[in-house]
Coordinates of C-alpha atoms in Angstrom, one line a residue:
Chain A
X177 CA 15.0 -21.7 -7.2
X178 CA 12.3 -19.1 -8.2
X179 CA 13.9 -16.1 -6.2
X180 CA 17.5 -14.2 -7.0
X181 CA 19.5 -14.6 -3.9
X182 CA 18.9 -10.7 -3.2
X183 CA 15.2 -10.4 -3.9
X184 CA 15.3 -8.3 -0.4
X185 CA 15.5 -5.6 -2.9
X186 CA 12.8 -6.6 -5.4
X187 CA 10.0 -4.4 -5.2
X188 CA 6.2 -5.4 -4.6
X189 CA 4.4 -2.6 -6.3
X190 CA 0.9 -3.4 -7.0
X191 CA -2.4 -1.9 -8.2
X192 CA -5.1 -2.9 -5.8
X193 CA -7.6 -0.5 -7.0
X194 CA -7.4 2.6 -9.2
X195 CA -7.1 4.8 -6.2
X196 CA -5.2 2.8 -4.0
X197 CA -1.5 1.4 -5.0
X198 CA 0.7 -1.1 -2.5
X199 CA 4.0 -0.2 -2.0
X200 CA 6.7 -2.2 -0.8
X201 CA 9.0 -5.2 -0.7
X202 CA 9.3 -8.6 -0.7
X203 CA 11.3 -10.6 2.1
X204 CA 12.2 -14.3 2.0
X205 CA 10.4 -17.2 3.6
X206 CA 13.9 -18.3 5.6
X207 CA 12.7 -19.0 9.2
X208 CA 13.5 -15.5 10.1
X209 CA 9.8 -13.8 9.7
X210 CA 8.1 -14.8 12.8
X211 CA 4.2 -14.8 11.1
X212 CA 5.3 -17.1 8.9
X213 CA 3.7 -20.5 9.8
X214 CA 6.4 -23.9 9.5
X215 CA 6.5 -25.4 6.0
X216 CA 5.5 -22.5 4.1
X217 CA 7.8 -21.6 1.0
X218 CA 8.0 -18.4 -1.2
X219 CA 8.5 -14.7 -0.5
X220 CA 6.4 -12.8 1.8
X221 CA 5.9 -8.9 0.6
X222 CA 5.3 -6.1 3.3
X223 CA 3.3 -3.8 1.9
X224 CA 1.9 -0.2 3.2
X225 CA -0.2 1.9 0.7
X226 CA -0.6 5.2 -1.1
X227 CA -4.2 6.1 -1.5
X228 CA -5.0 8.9 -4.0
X229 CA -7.5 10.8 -2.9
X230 CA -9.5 14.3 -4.5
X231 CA -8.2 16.1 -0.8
X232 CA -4.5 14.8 -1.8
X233 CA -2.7 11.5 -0.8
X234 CA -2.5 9.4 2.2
X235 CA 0.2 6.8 2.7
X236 CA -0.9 4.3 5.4
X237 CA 1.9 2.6 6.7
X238 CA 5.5 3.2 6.1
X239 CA 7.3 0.1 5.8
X240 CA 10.1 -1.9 7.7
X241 CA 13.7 -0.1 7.2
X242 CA 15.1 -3.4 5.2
X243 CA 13.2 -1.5 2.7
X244 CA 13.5 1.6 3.0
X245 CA 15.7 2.5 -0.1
X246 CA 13.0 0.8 -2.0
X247 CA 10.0 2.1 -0.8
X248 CA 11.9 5.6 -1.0
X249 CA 12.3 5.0 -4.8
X250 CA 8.7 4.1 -4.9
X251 CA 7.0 7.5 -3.2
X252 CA 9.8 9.4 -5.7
X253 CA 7.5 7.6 -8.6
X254 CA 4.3 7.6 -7.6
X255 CA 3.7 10.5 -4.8
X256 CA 2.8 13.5 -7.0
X257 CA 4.9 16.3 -6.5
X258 CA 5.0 19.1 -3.9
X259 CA 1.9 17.9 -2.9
X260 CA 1.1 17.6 1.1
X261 CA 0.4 14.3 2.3
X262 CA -1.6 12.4 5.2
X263 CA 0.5 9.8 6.9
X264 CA -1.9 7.0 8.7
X265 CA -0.2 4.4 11.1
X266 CA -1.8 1.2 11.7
X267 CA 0.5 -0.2 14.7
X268 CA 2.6 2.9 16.3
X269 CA 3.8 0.2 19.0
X270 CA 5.8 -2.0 15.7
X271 CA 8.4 -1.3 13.7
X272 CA 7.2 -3.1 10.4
X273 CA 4.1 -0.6 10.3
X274 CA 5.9 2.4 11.4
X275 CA 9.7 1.6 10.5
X276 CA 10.0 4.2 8.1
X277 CA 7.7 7.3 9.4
X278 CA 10.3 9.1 10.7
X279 CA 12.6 9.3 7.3
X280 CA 9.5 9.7 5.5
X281 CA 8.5 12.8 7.4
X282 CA 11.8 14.3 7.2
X283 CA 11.8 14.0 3.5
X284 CA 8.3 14.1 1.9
X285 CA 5.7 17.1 3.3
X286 CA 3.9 15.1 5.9
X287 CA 1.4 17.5 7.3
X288 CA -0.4 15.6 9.6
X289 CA -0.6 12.1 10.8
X290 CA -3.0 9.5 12.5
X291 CA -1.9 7.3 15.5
X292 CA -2.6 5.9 18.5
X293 CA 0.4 7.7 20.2
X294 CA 2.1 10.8 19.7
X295 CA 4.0 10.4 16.7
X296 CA 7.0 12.3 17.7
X297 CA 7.7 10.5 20.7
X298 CA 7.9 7.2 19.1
X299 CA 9.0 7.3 15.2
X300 CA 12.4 8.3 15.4
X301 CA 13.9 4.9 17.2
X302 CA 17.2 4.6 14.7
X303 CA 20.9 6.3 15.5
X304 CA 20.9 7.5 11.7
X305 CA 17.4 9.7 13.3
X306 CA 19.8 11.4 16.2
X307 CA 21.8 13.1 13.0
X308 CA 18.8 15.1 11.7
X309 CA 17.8 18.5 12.8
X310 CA 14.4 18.9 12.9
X311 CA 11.2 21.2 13.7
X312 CA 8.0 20.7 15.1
X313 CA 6.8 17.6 13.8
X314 CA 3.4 17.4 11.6
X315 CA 0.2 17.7 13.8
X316 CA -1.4 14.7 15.2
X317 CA -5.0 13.3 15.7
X318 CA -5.3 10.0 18.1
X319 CA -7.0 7.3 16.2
X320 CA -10.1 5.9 17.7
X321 CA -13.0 3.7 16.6
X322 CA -15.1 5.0 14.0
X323 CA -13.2 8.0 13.1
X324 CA -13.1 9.4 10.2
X325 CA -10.0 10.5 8.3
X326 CA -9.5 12.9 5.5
X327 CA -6.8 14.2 3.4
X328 CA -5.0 17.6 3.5
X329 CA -7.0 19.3 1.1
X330 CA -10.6 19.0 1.9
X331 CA -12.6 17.1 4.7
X332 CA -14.4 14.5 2.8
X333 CA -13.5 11.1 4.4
X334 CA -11.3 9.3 3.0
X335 CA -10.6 6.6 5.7
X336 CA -12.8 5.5 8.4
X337 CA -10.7 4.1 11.2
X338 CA -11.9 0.7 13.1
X339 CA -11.0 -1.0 16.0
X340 CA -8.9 -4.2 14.8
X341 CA -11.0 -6.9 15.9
X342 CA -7.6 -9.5 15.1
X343 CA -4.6 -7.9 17.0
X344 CA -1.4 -8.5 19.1
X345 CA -1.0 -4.9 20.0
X346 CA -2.6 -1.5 19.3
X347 CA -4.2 -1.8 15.9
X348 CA -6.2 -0.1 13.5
X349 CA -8.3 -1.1 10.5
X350 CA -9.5 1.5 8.2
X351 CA -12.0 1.2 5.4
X352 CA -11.8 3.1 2.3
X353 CA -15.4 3.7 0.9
X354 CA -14.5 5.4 -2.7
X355 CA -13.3 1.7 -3.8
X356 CA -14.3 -0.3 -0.9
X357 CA -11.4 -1.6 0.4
X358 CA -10.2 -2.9 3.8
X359 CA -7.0 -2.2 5.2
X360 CA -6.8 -5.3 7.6
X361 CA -2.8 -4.4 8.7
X362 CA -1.5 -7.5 10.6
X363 CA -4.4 -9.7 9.7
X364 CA -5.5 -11.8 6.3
X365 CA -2.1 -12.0 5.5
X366 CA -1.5 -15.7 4.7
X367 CA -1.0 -15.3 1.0
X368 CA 2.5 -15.3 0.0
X369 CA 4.0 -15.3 -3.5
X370 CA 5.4 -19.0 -4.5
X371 CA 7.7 -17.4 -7.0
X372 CA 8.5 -14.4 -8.8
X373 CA 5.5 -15.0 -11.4
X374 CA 3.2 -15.0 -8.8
X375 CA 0.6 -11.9 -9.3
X376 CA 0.7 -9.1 -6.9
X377 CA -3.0 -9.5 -6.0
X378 CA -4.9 -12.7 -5.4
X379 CA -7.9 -12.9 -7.7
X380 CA -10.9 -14.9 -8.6
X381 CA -8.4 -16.5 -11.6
X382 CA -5.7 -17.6 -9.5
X383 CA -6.6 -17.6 -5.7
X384 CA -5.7 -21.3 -4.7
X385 CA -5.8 -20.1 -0.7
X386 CA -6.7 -23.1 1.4
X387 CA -8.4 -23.2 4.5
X388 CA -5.5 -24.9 6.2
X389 CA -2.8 -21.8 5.4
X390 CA -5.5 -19.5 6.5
X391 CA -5.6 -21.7 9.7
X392 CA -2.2 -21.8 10.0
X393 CA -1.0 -18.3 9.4
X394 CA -4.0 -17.4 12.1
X395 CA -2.2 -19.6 14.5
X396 CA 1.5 -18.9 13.7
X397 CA 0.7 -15.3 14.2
X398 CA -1.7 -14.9 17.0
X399 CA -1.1 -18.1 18.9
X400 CA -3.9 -17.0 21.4
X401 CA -6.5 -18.2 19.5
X402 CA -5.6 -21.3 20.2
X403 CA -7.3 -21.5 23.3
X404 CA -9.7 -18.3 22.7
X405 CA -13.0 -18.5 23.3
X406 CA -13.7 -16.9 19.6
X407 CA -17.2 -15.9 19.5
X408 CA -17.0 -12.4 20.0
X409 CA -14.6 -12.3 17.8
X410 CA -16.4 -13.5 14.9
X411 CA -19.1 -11.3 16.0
X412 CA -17.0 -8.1 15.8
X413 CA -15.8 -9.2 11.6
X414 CA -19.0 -9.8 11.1
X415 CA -19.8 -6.3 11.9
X416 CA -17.2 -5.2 9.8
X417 CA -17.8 -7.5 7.0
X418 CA -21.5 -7.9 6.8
X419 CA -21.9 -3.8 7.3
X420 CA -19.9 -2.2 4.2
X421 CA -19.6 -3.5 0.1
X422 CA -15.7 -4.8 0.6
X423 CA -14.2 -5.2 -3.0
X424 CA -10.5 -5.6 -1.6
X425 CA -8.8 -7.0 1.5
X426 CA -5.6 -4.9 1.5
X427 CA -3.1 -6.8 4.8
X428 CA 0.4 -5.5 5.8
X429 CA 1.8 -8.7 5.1
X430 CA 0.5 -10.8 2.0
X431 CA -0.4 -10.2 -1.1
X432 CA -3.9 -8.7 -1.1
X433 CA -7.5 -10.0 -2.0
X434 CA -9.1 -8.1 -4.6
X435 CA -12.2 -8.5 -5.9
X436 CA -15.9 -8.9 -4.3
X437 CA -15.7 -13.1 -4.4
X438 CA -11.9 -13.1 -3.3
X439 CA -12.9 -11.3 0.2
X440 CA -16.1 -13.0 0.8
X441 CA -14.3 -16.2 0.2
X442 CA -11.9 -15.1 2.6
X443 CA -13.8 -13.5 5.5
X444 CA -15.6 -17.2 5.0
X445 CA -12.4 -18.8 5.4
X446 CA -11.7 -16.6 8.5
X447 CA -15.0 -17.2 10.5
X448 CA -14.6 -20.7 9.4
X449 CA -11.2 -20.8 11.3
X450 CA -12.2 -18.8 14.2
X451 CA -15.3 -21.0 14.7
X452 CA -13.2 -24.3 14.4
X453 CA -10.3 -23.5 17.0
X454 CA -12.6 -21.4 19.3
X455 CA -13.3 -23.3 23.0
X456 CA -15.5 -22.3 25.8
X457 CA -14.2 -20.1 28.3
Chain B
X164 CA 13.9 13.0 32.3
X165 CA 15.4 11.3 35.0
X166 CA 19.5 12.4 36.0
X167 CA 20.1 10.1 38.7
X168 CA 22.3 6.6 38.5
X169 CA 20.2 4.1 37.7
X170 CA 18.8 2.7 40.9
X171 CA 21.0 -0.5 42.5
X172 CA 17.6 -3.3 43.2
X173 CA 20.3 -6.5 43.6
X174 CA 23.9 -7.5 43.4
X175 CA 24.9 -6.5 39.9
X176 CA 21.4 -5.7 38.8
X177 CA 20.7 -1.8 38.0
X178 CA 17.0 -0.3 36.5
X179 CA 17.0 2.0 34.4
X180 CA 14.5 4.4 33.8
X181 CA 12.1 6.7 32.5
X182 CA 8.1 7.5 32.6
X183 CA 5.3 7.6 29.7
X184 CA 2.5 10.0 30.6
X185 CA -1.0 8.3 29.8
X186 CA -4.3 9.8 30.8
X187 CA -7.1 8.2 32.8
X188 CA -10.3 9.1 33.7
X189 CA -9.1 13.0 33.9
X190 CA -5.9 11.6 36.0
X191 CA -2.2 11.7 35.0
X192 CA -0.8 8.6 35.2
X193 CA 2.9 7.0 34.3
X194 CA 3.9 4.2 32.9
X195 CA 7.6 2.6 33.0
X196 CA 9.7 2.2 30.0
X197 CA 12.5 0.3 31.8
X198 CA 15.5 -1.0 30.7
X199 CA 17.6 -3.2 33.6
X200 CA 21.8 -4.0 33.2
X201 CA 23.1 -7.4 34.7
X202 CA 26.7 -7.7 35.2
X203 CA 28.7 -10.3 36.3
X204 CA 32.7 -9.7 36.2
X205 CA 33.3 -10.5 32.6
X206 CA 30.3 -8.3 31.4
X207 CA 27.2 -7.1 31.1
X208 CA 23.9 -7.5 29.6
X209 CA 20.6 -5.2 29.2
X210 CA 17.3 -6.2 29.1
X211 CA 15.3 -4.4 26.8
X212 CA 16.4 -0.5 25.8
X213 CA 14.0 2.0 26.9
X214 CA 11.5 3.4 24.7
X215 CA 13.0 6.0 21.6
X216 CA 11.6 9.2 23.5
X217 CA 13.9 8.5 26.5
X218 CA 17.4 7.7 24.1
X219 CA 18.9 10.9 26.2
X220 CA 17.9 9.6 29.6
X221 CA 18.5 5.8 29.2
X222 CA 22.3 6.7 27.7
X223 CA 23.0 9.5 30.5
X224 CA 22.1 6.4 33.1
X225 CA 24.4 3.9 31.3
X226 CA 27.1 6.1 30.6
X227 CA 27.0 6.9 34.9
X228 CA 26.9 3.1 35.6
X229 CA 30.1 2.9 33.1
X230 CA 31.7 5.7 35.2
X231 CA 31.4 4.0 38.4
X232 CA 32.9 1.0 36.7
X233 CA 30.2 -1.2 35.4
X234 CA 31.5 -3.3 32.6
X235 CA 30.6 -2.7 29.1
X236 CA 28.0 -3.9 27.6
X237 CA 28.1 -7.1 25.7
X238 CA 24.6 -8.4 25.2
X239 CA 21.5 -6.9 24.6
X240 CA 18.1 -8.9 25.4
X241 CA 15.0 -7.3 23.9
X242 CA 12.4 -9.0 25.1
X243 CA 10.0 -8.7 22.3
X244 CA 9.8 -6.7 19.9
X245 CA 7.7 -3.4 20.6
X246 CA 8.8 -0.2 20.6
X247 CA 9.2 0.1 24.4
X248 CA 11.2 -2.7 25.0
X249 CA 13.3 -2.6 21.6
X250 CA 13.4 0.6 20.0
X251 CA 16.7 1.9 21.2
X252 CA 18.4 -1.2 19.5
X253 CA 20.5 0.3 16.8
X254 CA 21.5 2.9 19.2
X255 CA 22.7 0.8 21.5
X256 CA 24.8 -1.1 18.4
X257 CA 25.9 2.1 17.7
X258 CA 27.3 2.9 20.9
X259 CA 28.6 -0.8 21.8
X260 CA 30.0 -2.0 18.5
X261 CA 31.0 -5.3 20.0
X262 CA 27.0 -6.1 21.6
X263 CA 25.5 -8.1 20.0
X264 CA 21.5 -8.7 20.5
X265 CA 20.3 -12.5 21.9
X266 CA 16.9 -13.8 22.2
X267 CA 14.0 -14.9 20.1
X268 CA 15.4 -12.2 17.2
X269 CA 12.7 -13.2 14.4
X270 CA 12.1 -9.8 12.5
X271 CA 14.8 -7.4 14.2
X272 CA 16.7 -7.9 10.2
X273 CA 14.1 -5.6 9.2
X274 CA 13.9 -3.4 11.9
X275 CA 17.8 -2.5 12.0
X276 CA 19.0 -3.8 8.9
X277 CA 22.3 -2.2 9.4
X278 CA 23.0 -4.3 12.2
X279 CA 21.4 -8.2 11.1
X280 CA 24.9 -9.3 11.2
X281 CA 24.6 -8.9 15.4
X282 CA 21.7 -10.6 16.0
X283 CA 22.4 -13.9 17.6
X284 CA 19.2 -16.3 18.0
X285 CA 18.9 -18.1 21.6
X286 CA 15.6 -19.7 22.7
X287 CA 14.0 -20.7 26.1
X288 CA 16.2 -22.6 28.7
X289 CA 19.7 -21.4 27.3
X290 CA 22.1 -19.3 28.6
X291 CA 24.7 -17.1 28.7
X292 CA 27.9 -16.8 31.5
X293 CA 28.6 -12.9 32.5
X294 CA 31.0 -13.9 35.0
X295 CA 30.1 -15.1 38.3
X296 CA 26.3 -15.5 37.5
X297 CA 24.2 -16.9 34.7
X298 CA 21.8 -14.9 32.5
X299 CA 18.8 -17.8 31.8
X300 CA 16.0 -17.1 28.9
X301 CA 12.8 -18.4 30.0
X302 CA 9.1 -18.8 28.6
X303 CA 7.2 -16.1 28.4
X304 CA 4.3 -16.8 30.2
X305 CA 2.4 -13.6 30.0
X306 CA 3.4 -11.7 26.5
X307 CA 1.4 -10.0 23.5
X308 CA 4.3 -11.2 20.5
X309 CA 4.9 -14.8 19.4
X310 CA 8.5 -13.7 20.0
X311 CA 8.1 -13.0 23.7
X312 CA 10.8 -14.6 26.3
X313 CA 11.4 -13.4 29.9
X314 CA 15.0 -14.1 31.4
X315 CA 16.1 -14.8 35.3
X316 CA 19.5 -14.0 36.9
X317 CA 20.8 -16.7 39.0
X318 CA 22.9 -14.8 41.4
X319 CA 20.8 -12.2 41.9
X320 CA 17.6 -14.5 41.7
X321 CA 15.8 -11.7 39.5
X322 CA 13.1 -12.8 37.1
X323 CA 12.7 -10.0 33.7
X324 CA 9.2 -10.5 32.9
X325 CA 9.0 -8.4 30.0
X326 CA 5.3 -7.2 29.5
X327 CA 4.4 -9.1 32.6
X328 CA 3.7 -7.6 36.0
X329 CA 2.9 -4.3 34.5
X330 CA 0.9 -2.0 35.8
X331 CA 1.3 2.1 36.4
X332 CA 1.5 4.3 38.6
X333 CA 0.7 8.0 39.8
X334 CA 2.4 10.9 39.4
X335 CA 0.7 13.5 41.4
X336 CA 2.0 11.2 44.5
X337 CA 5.5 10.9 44.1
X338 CA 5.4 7.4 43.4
X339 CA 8.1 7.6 40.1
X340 CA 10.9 5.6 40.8
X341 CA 10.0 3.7 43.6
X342 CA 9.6 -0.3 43.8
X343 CA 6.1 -1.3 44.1
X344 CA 6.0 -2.4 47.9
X345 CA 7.4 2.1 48.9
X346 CA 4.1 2.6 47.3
X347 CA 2.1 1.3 50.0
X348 CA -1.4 2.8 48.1
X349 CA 0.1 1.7 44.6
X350 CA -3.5 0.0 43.5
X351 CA -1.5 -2.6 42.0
X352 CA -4.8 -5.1 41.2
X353 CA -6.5 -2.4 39.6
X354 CA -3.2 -0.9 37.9
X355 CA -2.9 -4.5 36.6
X356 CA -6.4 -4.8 35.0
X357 CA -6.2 -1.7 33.4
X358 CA -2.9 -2.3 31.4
X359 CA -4.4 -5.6 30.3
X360 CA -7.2 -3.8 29.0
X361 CA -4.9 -1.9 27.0
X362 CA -2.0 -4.3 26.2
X363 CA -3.1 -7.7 26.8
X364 CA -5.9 -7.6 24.4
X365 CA -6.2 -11.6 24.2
X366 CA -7.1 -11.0 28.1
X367 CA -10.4 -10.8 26.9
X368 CA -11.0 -13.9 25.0
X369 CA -9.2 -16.3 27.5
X370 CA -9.1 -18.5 30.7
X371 CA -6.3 -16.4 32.5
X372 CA -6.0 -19.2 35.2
X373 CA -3.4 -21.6 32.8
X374 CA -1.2 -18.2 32.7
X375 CA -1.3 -17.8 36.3
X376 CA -0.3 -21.5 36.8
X377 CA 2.8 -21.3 34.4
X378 CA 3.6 -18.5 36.4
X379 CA 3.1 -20.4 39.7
X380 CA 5.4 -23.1 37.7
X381 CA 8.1 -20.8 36.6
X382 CA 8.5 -19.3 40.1
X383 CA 9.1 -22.6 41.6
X384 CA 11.3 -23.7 39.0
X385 CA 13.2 -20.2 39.4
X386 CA 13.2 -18.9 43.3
X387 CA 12.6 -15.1 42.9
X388 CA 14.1 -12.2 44.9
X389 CA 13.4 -9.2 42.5
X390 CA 10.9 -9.1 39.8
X391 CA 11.9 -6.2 36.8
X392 CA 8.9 -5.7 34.7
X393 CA 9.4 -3.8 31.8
X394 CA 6.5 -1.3 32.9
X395 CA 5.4 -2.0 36.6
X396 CA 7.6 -0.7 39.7
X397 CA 10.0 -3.5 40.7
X398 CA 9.1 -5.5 42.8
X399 CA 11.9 -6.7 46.2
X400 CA 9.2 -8.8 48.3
X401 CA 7.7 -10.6 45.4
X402 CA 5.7 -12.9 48.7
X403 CA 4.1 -9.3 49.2
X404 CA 3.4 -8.6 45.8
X405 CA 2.6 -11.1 43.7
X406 CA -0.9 -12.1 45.0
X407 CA -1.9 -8.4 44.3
X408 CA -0.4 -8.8 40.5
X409 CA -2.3 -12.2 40.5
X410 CA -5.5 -10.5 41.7
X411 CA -5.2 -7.7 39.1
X412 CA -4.5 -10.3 35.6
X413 CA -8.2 -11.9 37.4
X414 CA -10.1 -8.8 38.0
X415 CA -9.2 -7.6 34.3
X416 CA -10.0 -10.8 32.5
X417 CA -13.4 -10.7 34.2
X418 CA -14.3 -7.5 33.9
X419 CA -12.6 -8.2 30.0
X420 CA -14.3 -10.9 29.4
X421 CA -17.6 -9.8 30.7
X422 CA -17.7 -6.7 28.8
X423 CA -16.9 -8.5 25.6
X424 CA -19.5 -10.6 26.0
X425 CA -21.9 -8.1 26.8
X426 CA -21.3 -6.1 23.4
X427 CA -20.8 -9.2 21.9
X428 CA -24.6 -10.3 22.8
X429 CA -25.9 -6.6 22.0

């Protein structure tokens, strides 16, 4: 066995570009992660991610409470100091996306945040929540397609905020221009780590992804495309895709693609699945 | 925030309540986070908990039923997992530390992982005896997670359809906590397009006639009295009221489904 029987607790810190670090955990491959398709072995990480920007940082995403400790640990390293930070949620209406937002706003100095919803109506869901005292929360802005994000400390964008074409509820991709990468949230995550060895990014070197776990993670977690009629869908990524230089793929779940060949070979797989499974409606 | 008891729709079946304010087209309209307890004489059991801006409201009403001697809670049945329909879990495992949570619970380990050692898997077709009636966990034949189930309770005859049969309603009109057929103007087809459009996003790229013949199946297979939709009034004469919810999932897949196409093809 590859894994320590409480690698709940390892961490899944990784560099995806110099500006933009994953943060997180890994979970195990046990039956219990509904995304995960049947026969699939390994740890799955659950990453959000701390972009450094010149206006200050962003986090996008806070992470599912299992890790919570963790992830704490992890914004105590690598969030510089005293400095006010931009927190971006993906999926307001799930927990694994927003889990975390409301301890993270309580401890770290969350200024201002993007979501669909109001974000202090629906971040603090947990009894330990109902023992803090709080203010105001941090002001808001609504996410909506095309919108353009900045940090706290100046108004160049930093994020531009897309509709998710792939989604199960309320999502939001975001592309970050400075080092081209795609935040795809609940999508593109079929990569899983086999073992503990297995590198925190998928590159050109060791990217063994096959077109059936791309197939079969696309099915396990959005089972409506199994009787989609698909086009327009493969219309709207190719919008995304085929419009911006995308050096990184950077999912919720899954390790993330890095590198120019790594996502092209990947939105290829994607369109390739879409296009195979899609029927006429 | 709503200080009545929760509203009696069957024998042993109570909904409770509270509304989320959305804006359309300049007009204020609601939307039901609802949470329903089913007793029998043993126990009881809530579906789904009420959405984390209502905690206050949604433990005021339980904490009345209690009073009037409503059993304790035993079983919780989220029936997916989305905020308005689960987000209230670990409060409710806080307050009843016997409950523990049934259903398709895939995930919920990392949403409460203080409580993963309550969380008791069940699938479609089993069951669970409160007493003098039987709590049954059904397909979900309308949903937005993979983890979706709806549930029916025999003695009562009440189907929970989770994120099925949803649709608003106004404010302005006085139409909050009323079933769907005291809301004689409720537009419930166009109510029911419009929340696909928001929450039923694979609406757009599908045939929604299979759906409406599992439906037509599971009603059958289960003779309804009450319908308790986790965001649509209740509905008490489901032969009044489900041809409207029918129309409404048709009209927004068209209209769905015709827009997509047409900014597809531009």
């Amino acid at each position: 066995m590859s894994f320590p029987s409480t690698y709940e607790s390892h961490g899944a810190v990784t560099s995806v570009t110099d500006r933009v670090r994953a943060l997180g955990g890994l979970m195990p491959i046990d039956g219990s992660l509904s995304w995960i398709a049947d026969g699939v072995t390994g740890a799955a990480p659950l990453h959000c991610y701390l972009i450094e920007t010149g206006g200050g940082p962003i986090l996008l995403d806070s992470g599912a409470p299992v890790h919570e400790a963790l992830l704490l640990d992890q914004l105590d390293e690598y969030l510089p100091e005293a400095e006010e930070l931009v927190l971006v949620l993906s999926r307001i209406v799930e927990f694994d996306s927003f889990g975390n937002a409301g301890t993270i706003m309580d401890r770290y100095p969350v200024v201002h945040v993007y979501s669909q919803f109001p974000v202090g109506q629906w971040v603090y869901y947990r009894h330990v929540h109902d023992e803090v005292e709080r203010e105001a929360p941090p002001s808001w802005t609504s996410l909506e397609g095309g919108l353009e994000l900045s940090a706290a400390g100046d108004n160049n964008v930093a994020l531009e905020a897309i509709d998710a074409p792939l989604r199960l509820l309320a999502t939001w991709w975001f592309y970050e221009p400075s080092t081209r990468v795609l935040f795809t949230s609940d999508s593109f995550g079929h990569a899983v780590m086999t073992d503990l060895s297995s590198p925190g990014c998928v590159t050109e070197e060791d990217d063994d992804t096959t077109l059936e776990a791309v197939r079969e993670h696309l099915l396990a977690k959005f089972d409506w495309v199994r009787v989609a009629d698909t086009a327009p869908l493969q219309e709207q990524l190719r919008a995304i895709f085929e419009t911006r230089p995308i050096e990184a793929i950077a999912p919720s779940y899954g390790r993330p693609l890095v590198g120019a060949s790594v996502v092209q070979r990947h939105y290829e797989m994607m369109q390739s699945t879409l296009e195979e499974l899609s029927v006429t409606t | 925030m709503f200080t009545e008891s929760p509203r009696r729709l069957s024998q042993g079946v109570y909904w409770i309540t509270d509304c989320l304010v959305m804006e359309h087209e300049g007009e204020q309209i609601h939307a039901y986070s609802s949470a329903y307890l089913v007793h029998g004489e043993d126990c009881s059991l809530l579906v789904d908990t009420g959405h984390p801006k209502d905690w206050a409201s949604v433990e005021g009403q339980l904490d009345r039923l209690h009073a009037a001697g409503v059993p304790p809670v035993k079983y919780f049945f989220p029936t997916h997992a989305e905020v308005p329909h689960a987000a209230n879990l670990g409060r409710l495992f806080n307050k009843y530390p016997d409950a523990v949570a049934v259903g398709d619970i895939r995930d919920y380990h990392l949403f409460f992982p203080e409580f993963a050692d309550r969380l008791s898997p069940m699938g479609e077709g089993e069951s669970i005896d409160l007493g003098g009636t039987e709590f049954v966990l059904l397909e979900a034949v309308i949903k937005d997670l993979v983890t979706s189930l709806w549930a029916y309770d025999r003695r009562s005859q009440t189907l929970f359809p989770g994120d099925g049969f949803a649709y608003m309603h106004h404010h302005q009109s006085g139409e909050c906590w009323k079933t769907a057929e005291e809301v004689p103007d409720l537009p419930i087809p166009a109510f029911t397009a419009l929340f696909s459009s928001y929450a039923l996003y694979w609406t757009r790229f599908t045939d929604i006639e299979p759906h409406i013949a599992a439906l037509d199946r599971l009603l059958a297979q289960y003779p309804t009295k009450v319908i308790a939709p986790g965001h649509g009034s209740p509905v008490l004469k489901p032969e009044e009221t489900i041809p409207r919810v029918k129309q409404g999932l048709r009209i927004g897949s068209e209209q769905i489904l015709d827009e997509t196409r047409s900014s597809s093809a531009a």
